Amino acid sequence: MARNCAVILAGGEGTRMHSQKPKVMAEILFRPMIDRVLGAVNKAGIYDICVVTGYKAEILEAHLEGRAATVRQAQRLGTGHAVMQAADYIREGGFDNVLILNGDAPFIDAFTITDALKYHTNNRFVQTVISAKIDDPYGYGRIIRNKSYNFVAIVEEASADAETKRINEINSGAMWFQADTLLRLLGQIRNDNSKGEYYLTDTVSIAVKENLPVGAFTAENANAVLGANTRVQLNELNELLRMKTIRRHMEAGVSIPCTDGVLIDDDAEIGADTVILPGTILKADCRIGENCVIGPNTVLYKTTVGDNCVLNQVQAEEATVKNDANLGPFVHLRPGTVIGDSVHCGNFVEVKNSVIGEHTSVSHLTYVGDSDVGSGVNFGCGVVTVNFNGKSKNRCVIGDDAFIGCNTNLIAPVKVGDRAYTAAGSTITEDVPADALAIARQRQQNKERWVVRKKPYRPKKY
Ligand code: UD1
Ligand code: CA
């Protein structure tokens, strides 16, 4: 088996992004472009990866920690110069083939990479450039073929004459090289062009001059070559992927009557007959079951939702919702929350790191934090689990079928037994036994005629 590695070019400043971060950290649908490129490379079975960093290198190095080797390019002298920085990595690794990728072309995919490799090895090419035919080739290097349609050179936009500029087959920036030949060709690149840069693309004409066989592999997926140099292009790529993902879910049985403000991360799973309403954002690792209504204005992050649930104006992070739950409007589920079957959480309810048993109802203005709540429990309006004493967090335990009166404060750690009641307005500091009623509030006194005697008010002016 041949040993292959990938070198990803990510040193550029991305001046037109006007960012304090390296360009390749810009996100397409919640994922940095570099992560999308790395994902495609891994999916193609390549794990030996060297990323060439430059502008804000430390940010990228920290981000890539453990997922790729990095080398720094101290000065940005062109794509050829960038690859030269990885020469030791390639030489010392003893690789057969090297895949070069641009870190700012996030739609490169594993099929294109592996199909191009087959084309490269079957034809025994020393270099195989992944090309694409696109409507607007402006800005890209053009693929030059001779009369016999053989690939002979790449000409950059800045060096292209009018006729060359009309060519719409372009260099994606992704290419396979035979490792030894790459190392040798790198040494022959000159910077004698209008930009004074070492162009990696010059390797083609150098190889052709030496009568070495080179090829251009035209990608079927023309989007695989798209890159983002500006925020406007970033938005265009986002929109492409956003609509592609939405269409995929629609085709699998998800209803999205209006796609406005709907952003679904590409790894989300959504069951058939679920309806996604406007303003719904599903970030990283969300699984939604069948026959749910999600949205409007619902943001879920690493959250799992079962079947037949309604989530109306819900924000949830790292939470699990089982089946038949009815949540919202205005519910916040924070990490570590498990909402059981048929639970209802209503207006302005926050649940954090708590388990809520099935058929429990938490209807309004309640905070449940660090608690284990049984099934069939009813929370009145305005209940607070007082889980933090300024130093440490403590848990509340509430048994099955308990009834927590309005405005109860449960001072953790405290247990309320099965079927127990707490009177409205109680501050519960001691455990409540099963079947008991706890009243923890001052008994009411009425002072007759107190107002008449004291006259505590200012005289009214109207
Ligand atoms: C490059 C190609 C062009 C191709 C296009 C595809 C060259 C000379 N041109 O042009 O043929 O059509 O990509 O998108 O290769 N980088 C470094 N160090 C540098 C310069 C660049 O790491 O010194 C990195 C950038 O961060 C970027 C990648 O290399 O990820 C491509 O560089 P960029 O300047 O964007 O090249 P293009 O002008 O787009
Ligand atoms: Ca580019």
Coordinates of C-alpha atoms and ligand atoms in Angstrom, one line a residue:
M1 CA 0.0 0.0 0.0
A2 CA 1.2 3.4 -1.0
R3 CA 1.8 5.9 1.9
N4 CA 0.1 9.2 1.3
C5 CA 0.1 12.5 3.2
A6 CA -1.6 15.8 2.9
V7 CA -0.2 19.3 3.1
I8 CA -2.8 22.0 3.7
L9 CA -1.8 25.6 2.9
A10 CA -3.2 28.0 5.5
G11 CA -0.6 30.6 6.0
G12 CA -2.3 33.5 4.1
E13 CA -3.5 36.5 5.9
G14 CA -6.8 36.7 4.1
T15 CA -6.5 40.5 4.0
R16 CA -10.0 40.9 2.6
M17 CA -11.6 39.2 5.5
H18 CA -10.4 42.0 7.9
S19 CA -10.0 39.6 10.7
Q20 CA -7.8 39.0 13.7
K21 CA -8.0 35.3 13.0
P22 CA -6.4 33.3 10.2
K23 CA -8.7 33.2 7.2
V24 CA -9.1 29.4 7.3
M25 CA -10.7 29.8 10.8
A26 CA -13.7 31.6 9.2
E27 CA -16.8 29.4 9.5
I28 CA -19.1 27.9 7.0
L29 CA -22.2 26.7 8.8
F30 CA -20.6 26.7 12.2
R31 CA -17.3 25.0 11.2
P32 CA -14.0 26.6 10.4
M33 CA -13.1 26.1 6.8
I34 CA -9.9 24.3 7.9
D35 CA -11.9 21.7 9.8
R36 CA -14.0 21.0 6.8
V37 CA -10.8 20.4 4.7
L38 CA -9.3 18.2 7.5
G39 CA -12.6 16.3 7.6
A40 CA -12.5 15.5 3.9
V41 CA -8.9 14.4 4.1
N42 CA -9.6 12.1 7.1
K43 CA -12.6 10.7 5.3
A44 CA -10.4 9.9 2.3
G45 CA -8.3 7.8 4.8
I46 CA -5.4 10.2 5.1
Y47 CA -4.2 10.9 8.6
D48 CA -0.7 12.1 8.0
I49 CA -1.4 15.8 7.6
C50 CA 0.9 18.9 7.7
V51 CA -0.7 22.3 7.9
V52 CA 1.4 25.3 6.7
T53 CA 0.6 28.2 9.0
G54 CA 1.7 31.8 8.9
Y55 CA -0.6 34.7 9.8
K56 CA -1.7 34.3 13.4
A57 CA 0.0 30.9 13.4
E58 CA -0.4 30.4 17.2
I59 CA -4.3 30.5 16.9
L60 CA -4.2 27.8 14.2
E61 CA -1.6 25.7 16.0
A62 CA -3.8 25.7 19.2
H63 CA -6.9 24.9 17.1
L64 CA -5.3 22.0 15.3
E65 CA -3.6 20.5 18.4
G66 CA -3.3 16.8 17.9
R67 CA -5.1 16.6 14.6
A68 CA -2.3 17.7 12.3
A69 CA 1.3 18.6 12.3
T70 CA 2.1 22.2 11.6
V71 CA 5.0 24.1 10.1
R72 CA 5.3 27.9 10.1
Q73 CA 5.9 29.9 7.0
A74 CA 7.6 33.0 8.4
Q75 CA 7.0 35.2 5.3
R76 CA 4.2 34.7 2.8
L77 CA 6.2 34.3 -0.5
G78 CA 3.6 32.3 -2.4
T79 CA 2.0 28.8 -2.5
G80 CA 5.2 27.2 -3.8
H81 CA 7.1 28.7 -1.0
A82 CA 4.4 27.5 1.5
V83 CA 4.8 23.9 0.3
M84 CA 8.7 24.2 0.6
Q85 CA 8.1 24.7 4.3
A86 CA 6.7 21.1 4.5
A87 CA 9.6 19.6 2.5
D88 CA 11.2 18.1 5.7
Y89 CA 7.9 16.7 6.8
I90 CA 7.4 15.0 3.4
R91 CA 11.0 13.7 3.2
E92 CA 11.2 12.4 6.7
G93 CA 7.8 10.7 6.4
G94 CA 8.9 8.6 3.4
F95 CA 5.6 9.2 1.6
D96 CA 4.8 8.0 -1.9
N97 CA 2.2 10.6 -2.8
V98 CA 1.5 14.1 -1.4
L99 CA -1.9 15.8 -1.6
I100 CA -1.7 19.6 -1.6
L101 CA -4.9 21.4 -0.6
N102 CA -5.9 25.0 0.0
G103 CA -7.2 25.6 3.5
D104 CA -9.7 28.2 2.2
A105 CA -11.6 25.8 -0.1
P106 CA -13.9 24.1 2.3
F107 CA -16.0 22.0 -0.1
I108 CA -13.3 19.6 -1.2
D109 CA -14.7 16.2 -0.6
A110 CA -13.3 12.7 0.0
F111 CA -14.7 11.3 -3.3
T112 CA -12.9 13.9 -5.3
I113 CA -9.7 13.3 -3.4
T114 CA -9.8 9.5 -3.8
D115 CA -11.0 9.6 -7.4
A116 CA -8.2 12.0 -8.3
L117 CA -5.7 9.7 -6.6
K118 CA -6.8 6.7 -8.6
Y119 CA -6.5 8.8 -11.8
H120 CA -3.0 9.9 -10.6
T121 CA -1.7 6.4 -9.8
N122 CA -3.4 4.5 -12.7
N123 CA -1.8 7.0 -15.2
R124 CA 1.5 7.1 -13.3
F125 CA 1.4 10.9 -13.4
V126 CA 4.0 12.8 -11.3
Q127 CA 1.4 15.5 -10.7
T128 CA -2.4 15.4 -11.0
V129 CA -4.2 18.8 -10.6
I130 CA -7.8 18.7 -9.6
S131 CA -9.6 21.1 -12.0
A132 CA -13.1 22.2 -12.5
K133 CA -15.1 23.9 -15.1
I134 CA -16.9 27.0 -13.7
D135 CA -19.0 29.8 -15.2
D136 CA -16.9 32.6 -13.7
P137 CA -13.2 31.7 -13.7
Y138 CA -12.0 35.1 -12.7
G139 CA -9.2 35.0 -10.1
Y140 CA -8.3 31.4 -10.6
G141 CA -5.3 29.8 -12.3
R142 CA -6.3 28.6 -15.7
I143 CA -5.7 25.0 -17.0
I144 CA -3.8 25.2 -20.3
R145 CA -4.1 22.3 -22.7
N146 CA -2.3 21.9 -26.0
K147 CA -3.8 21.0 -29.4
S148 CA -3.9 17.3 -28.4
Y149 CA -5.8 18.3 -25.2
N150 CA -2.8 17.4 -23.0
F151 CA -2.4 19.5 -19.9
V152 CA 0.7 21.5 -20.1
A153 CA 0.6 24.5 -17.7
I154 CA -1.3 26.6 -15.2
V155 CA -1.4 30.3 -15.8
E156 CA -2.4 32.6 -13.0
E157 CA -5.0 35.4 -13.5
A158 CA -2.3 38.1 -13.0
S159 CA -0.2 36.6 -15.9
A160 CA -3.1 35.6 -18.2
D161 CA -3.6 37.3 -21.6
A162 CA -7.2 38.0 -22.9
E163 CA -7.4 34.6 -24.6
T164 CA -6.2 32.7 -21.5
K165 CA -8.7 34.6 -19.4
R166 CA -11.5 33.1 -21.4
I167 CA -10.6 29.5 -20.4
N168 CA -13.1 28.3 -17.9
E169 CA -11.3 25.2 -16.7
I170 CA -9.5 26.3 -13.5
N171 CA -7.0 25.0 -10.9
S172 CA -8.8 24.1 -7.7
G173 CA -5.5 24.4 -5.8
A174 CA -5.9 20.7 -4.9
M175 CA -3.3 18.4 -6.4
W176 CA -1.6 15.1 -6.0
F177 CA 2.2 14.8 -6.5
Q178 CA 4.6 11.9 -6.5
A179 CA 6.5 12.8 -3.4
D180 CA 10.1 12.6 -4.8
T181 CA 9.2 14.6 -7.9
L182 CA 7.4 17.3 -5.8
L183 CA 10.5 17.8 -3.7
R184 CA 12.7 18.1 -6.8
L185 CA 10.3 20.4 -8.7
L186 CA 9.9 22.7 -5.7
G187 CA 13.6 23.5 -6.0
Q188 CA 13.1 24.7 -9.5
I189 CA 10.3 27.2 -9.0
R190 CA 11.3 30.9 -9.6
N191 CA 9.6 34.0 -8.4
D192 CA 10.0 35.9 -11.8
N193 CA 6.3 36.9 -12.1
S194 CA 4.5 40.1 -11.6
K195 CA 3.7 39.4 -8.0
G196 CA 7.3 38.2 -7.2
E197 CA 5.8 35.0 -5.6
Y198 CA 6.8 31.4 -5.8
Y199 CA 3.8 29.8 -7.5
L200 CA 3.2 26.2 -6.8
T201 CA 1.4 26.1 -10.1
D202 CA 4.6 26.6 -12.0
T203 CA 5.5 22.9 -11.2
V204 CA 3.3 21.9 -14.1
S205 CA 5.2 23.6 -16.9
I206 CA 8.5 22.6 -15.3
A207 CA 7.5 18.9 -15.2
V208 CA 6.2 19.1 -18.8
K209 CA 9.6 20.6 -19.9
E210 CA 11.2 17.5 -18.4
N211 CA 8.8 15.3 -20.3
L212 CA 7.3 14.0 -17.1
P213 CA 3.6 12.9 -17.3
V214 CA 1.1 15.3 -15.6
G215 CA -2.7 15.2 -15.6
A216 CA -5.7 17.3 -14.8
F217 CA -8.5 15.6 -13.1
T218 CA -11.8 17.4 -13.7
A219 CA -13.9 17.2 -10.5
E220 CA -17.6 16.3 -11.0
N221 CA -18.5 18.4 -8.0
A222 CA -17.6 21.8 -9.3
N223 CA -18.4 23.3 -5.8
A224 CA -15.4 21.3 -4.5
V225 CA -13.2 24.0 -5.8
L226 CA -15.0 27.1 -4.4
G227 CA -13.0 29.2 -2.0
A228 CA -13.8 32.2 0.2
N229 CA -11.6 35.2 0.2
T230 CA -14.2 37.7 1.4
R231 CA -17.1 37.8 3.9
V232 CA -19.4 38.1 0.9
Q233 CA -18.0 34.9 -0.6
L234 CA -18.2 33.3 2.9
N235 CA -21.9 34.1 2.9
E236 CA -22.3 32.6 -0.6
L237 CA -20.6 29.4 0.5
N238 CA -22.7 29.3 3.7
E239 CA -25.9 29.7 1.6
L240 CA -24.9 26.9 -0.8
L241 CA -24.3 24.5 2.1
R242 CA -27.3 25.7 4.1
M243 CA -29.7 25.1 1.2
K244 CA -28.0 21.8 0.3
T245 CA -28.5 20.5 3.8
I246 CA -32.1 21.8 4.0
R247 CA -32.9 20.1 0.7
R248 CA -31.4 16.8 1.9
H249 CA -33.7 16.9 5.0
M250 CA -36.8 17.8 2.9
E251 CA -36.1 14.9 0.6
A252 CA -35.9 12.6 3.6
G253 CA -39.4 13.7 4.9
V254 CA -38.7 16.8 7.0
S255 CA -41.1 19.7 6.4
I256 CA -39.5 23.2 6.3
P257 CA -42.4 25.4 5.1
C258 CA -40.2 28.6 5.2
T259 CA -36.4 28.3 5.2
D260 CA -35.8 31.8 6.6
G261 CA -33.3 31.8 9.4
V262 CA -33.1 28.0 9.3
L263 CA -29.5 26.9 9.8
I264 CA -28.9 23.2 10.2
D265 CA -25.3 21.9 10.8
D266 CA -24.5 19.2 8.2
D267 CA -24.3 16.4 10.8
A268 CA -27.8 16.9 12.3
E269 CA -30.3 14.1 12.1
I270 CA -34.0 14.8 11.8
G271 CA -36.8 12.3 11.7
A272 CA -39.6 12.2 9.1
D273 CA -42.7 14.2 9.6
T274 CA -40.9 16.7 11.8
V275 CA -41.6 20.3 11.0
I276 CA -38.8 22.9 11.3
L277 CA -40.1 26.5 11.6
P278 CA -38.3 29.8 10.8
G279 CA -35.4 30.9 13.0
T280 CA -34.4 27.3 14.0
I281 CA -30.7 26.8 14.4
L282 CA -29.3 23.3 14.9
K283 CA -25.7 23.3 15.8
A284 CA -23.2 20.5 16.2
D285 CA -24.5 17.0 16.8
C286 CA -28.3 17.4 17.2
R287 CA -30.6 14.5 16.8
I288 CA -34.3 15.2 16.4
G289 CA -36.9 12.4 16.3
E290 CA -40.0 12.0 14.1
N291 CA -43.1 14.1 14.1
C292 CA -41.8 17.0 16.1
V293 CA -42.4 20.7 15.7
I294 CA -39.1 22.6 16.2
G295 CA -39.3 26.4 16.3
P296 CA -39.9 29.1 15.6
N297 CA -36.7 30.7 17.0
T298 CA -35.2 27.6 18.6
V299 CA -31.5 27.1 19.0
L300 CA -30.2 23.6 19.8
Y301 CA -26.6 22.7 20.4
K302 CA -25.5 19.0 20.9
T303 CA -29.0 18.2 21.9
T304 CA -31.1 15.1 21.4
V305 CA -34.9 15.2 21.0
G306 CA -37.2 12.2 20.8
D307 CA -40.4 11.7 18.8
N308 CA -43.6 13.8 18.9
C309 CA -42.0 16.8 20.8
V310 CA -42.9 20.4 20.5
L311 CA -40.0 22.9 21.1
N312 CA -41.3 26.4 20.7
Q313 CA -38.8 29.2 21.3
V314 CA -36.4 26.9 23.1
Q315 CA -32.6 27.3 23.7
A316 CA -30.9 24.0 24.6
E317 CA -27.3 23.1 25.0
E318 CA -26.0 19.5 25.6
A319 CA -29.5 18.4 26.7
T320 CA -31.7 15.4 26.1
V321 CA -35.4 15.5 25.6
K322 CA -37.3 12.2 25.5
N323 CA -40.6 11.6 23.6
D324 CA -43.9 13.6 23.6
A325 CA -42.4 16.6 25.5
N326 CA -44.0 20.0 25.1
L327 CA -41.5 22.8 25.7
G328 CA -41.9 26.5 25.4
P329 CA -42.4 29.2 24.7
F330 CA -39.2 30.6 26.2
V331 CA -37.5 27.6 27.8
H332 CA -33.8 27.3 28.4
L333 CA -32.2 23.8 28.9
R334 CA -28.6 23.9 30.0
P335 CA -26.0 21.2 29.9
G336 CA -26.7 17.9 31.7
T337 CA -30.5 18.2 31.5
V338 CA -32.6 15.2 30.7
I339 CA -36.3 15.9 30.1
G340 CA -38.5 12.8 30.4
D341 CA -41.4 11.6 28.3
S342 CA -44.5 13.8 28.2
V343 CA -42.9 16.6 30.3
H344 CA -44.2 20.1 29.9
C345 CA -42.0 23.1 30.5
G346 CA -43.5 26.5 29.9
N347 CA -42.9 30.2 29.9
F348 CA -39.5 31.3 31.3
V349 CA -38.4 28.0 32.7
E350 CA -34.7 27.2 33.0
V351 CA -33.4 23.7 33.7
K352 CA -29.8 23.0 34.4
N353 CA -28.0 19.7 35.0
S354 CA -31.2 18.1 36.2
V355 CA -33.3 15.0 35.4
I356 CA -37.0 15.6 35.1
G357 CA -39.2 12.5 35.3
E358 CA -42.1 11.7 32.9
H359 CA -45.4 13.6 33.0
T360 CA -43.9 16.3 35.2
S361 CA -45.1 19.8 34.6
V362 CA -42.9 22.9 35.1
S363 CA -45.2 25.6 33.6
H364 CA -44.0 29.0 34.5
L365 CA -41.1 31.2 35.8
T366 CA -39.2 28.4 37.5
Y367 CA -35.5 27.5 37.8
V368 CA -34.6 23.8 38.3
G369 CA -30.8 23.4 38.8
D370 CA -28.8 20.4 39.9
S371 CA -32.0 18.4 40.8
D372 CA -33.4 15.0 40.4
V373 CA -37.1 15.3 39.9
G374 CA -39.5 12.3 39.8
S375 CA -42.5 11.6 37.6
G376 CA -45.8 13.3 37.8
V377 CA -44.5 16.3 39.8
N378 CA -46.3 19.6 39.5
F379 CA -44.3 22.8 39.9
G380 CA -46.3 25.9 40.7
C381 CA -45.3 29.3 39.3
G382 CA -42.0 30.7 40.4
V383 CA -40.3 27.8 42.1
V384 CA -36.5 28.1 42.6
T385 CA -34.1 25.4 43.5
V386 CA -31.5 27.3 45.5
N387 CA -28.6 25.2 44.4
F388 CA -25.7 27.5 45.0
N389 CA -24.6 28.8 48.5
G390 CA -21.8 30.9 47.2
K391 CA -19.2 28.2 47.5
S392 CA -20.6 24.9 46.3
K393 CA -23.5 23.5 44.3
N394 CA -25.9 21.1 45.9
R395 CA -28.7 18.9 44.6
C396 CA -32.4 18.8 45.3
V397 CA -34.3 15.5 45.1
I398 CA -38.1 15.6 44.5
G399 CA -40.1 12.4 44.7
D400 CA -42.8 11.2 42.3
D401 CA -46.1 13.0 42.3
A402 CA -44.9 15.7 44.6
F403 CA -46.6 19.1 44.4
I404 CA -44.3 22.1 44.8
G405 CA -46.4 25.2 45.6
C406 CA -45.9 28.6 43.9
N407 CA -42.9 30.6 44.9
T408 CA -41.3 27.7 46.9
N409 CA -37.6 28.0 47.5
L410 CA -35.9 24.6 47.9
I411 CA -32.6 25.2 49.7
A412 CA -30.3 22.5 48.5
P413 CA -29.4 19.9 49.6
V414 CA -33.0 19.0 50.4
K415 CA -35.4 16.1 49.6
V416 CA -39.1 16.3 49.0
G417 CA -40.7 12.8 49.4
D418 CA -43.2 11.1 47.0
R419 CA -46.6 12.8 46.9
A420 CA -45.5 15.5 49.4
Y421 CA -46.8 19.1 49.1
T422 CA -45.0 22.3 49.9
A423 CA -47.2 25.3 50.7
A424 CA -47.0 28.3 48.4
G425 CA -44.3 30.8 49.4
S426 CA -42.4 28.3 51.6
T427 CA -38.7 28.3 51.9
I428 CA -37.9 24.6 52.4
T429 CA -34.6 24.0 54.3
E430 CA -35.4 20.5 55.7
D431 CA -36.4 17.3 54.0
V432 CA -40.1 16.7 53.6
P433 CA -41.3 13.2 54.2
A434 CA -43.5 11.4 51.7
D435 CA -47.2 12.3 51.8
A436 CA -46.5 15.3 54.2
L437 CA -47.4 19.0 53.7
A438 CA -44.5 21.3 54.5
I439 CA -45.4 24.9 55.4
A440 CA -42.4 27.1 56.0
R441 CA -43.5 30.7 56.2
Q442 CA -44.7 33.2 58.8
R443 CA -48.3 32.7 59.8
Q444 CA -50.4 35.7 58.7
Q445 CA -51.6 38.3 61.2
N446 CA -54.2 41.0 60.3
K447 CA -53.8 44.2 62.3
E448 CA -57.3 45.7 62.3
R449 CA -57.6 49.5 61.4
W450 CA -53.8 49.8 61.3
V451 CA -53.9 52.1 58.3
V452 CA -56.5 54.4 59.9
R453 CA -54.4 54.7 63.0
K454 CA -51.0 55.1 61.5
K455 CA -51.9 57.1 58.3
P456 CA -48.6 55.8 56.7
Y457 CA -49.3 57.5 53.3
R458 CA -48.7 61.0 51.9
P459 CA -51.9 62.9 51.2
K460 CA -53.0 62.3 47.6
K461 CA -52.8 65.2 45.2
Y462 CA -55.6 64.3 42.9
Ligands
UD1_1 C1 -4.4 29.7 -5.8 C2 -3.7 29.1 -7.1 C3 -4.7 29.2 -8.2 C4 -5.9 28.5 -7.9 C5 -6.5 29.0 -6.6 C6 -7.7 28.1 -6.2 C7 -1.3 29.5 -6.9 C8 -0.2 30.4 -7.3 N1 -2.5 29.9 -7.4 O1 -4.6 31.1 -6.0 O2 -4.1 28.7 -9.4 O3 -6.9 28.7 -9.0 O4 -5.5 29.0 -5.5 O5 -8.3 28.7 -5.1 O6 -1.1 28.5 -6.3 N2 -0.9 30.4 1.2 C9 0.1 30.2 2.1 N3 1.3 30.9 2.0 C10 1.5 31.8 1.0 C11 0.5 32.0 0.0 C12 -0.7 31.3 0.2 O7 0.0 29.4 3.1 O8 2.6 32.4 0.9 C13 -2.1 29.7 1.4 C14 -3.3 30.5 1.6 O9 -3.5 30.7 3.0 C15 -4.4 29.8 1.0 C16 -3.8 29.0 -0.1 O10 -2.4 29.0 0.2 O11 -5.1 28.8 1.8 C17 -4.0 29.6 -1.5 O12 -3.4 30.9 -1.5 P1 -4.2 32.1 -2.2 O13 -3.3 33.3 -2.0 O14 -5.6 32.2 -1.7 O15 -4.1 31.7 -3.7 P2 -5.1 32.1 -4.9 O16 -4.7 33.5 -5.3 O17 -6.5 31.8 -4.5
CA2 CA -7.7 31.6 -2.5

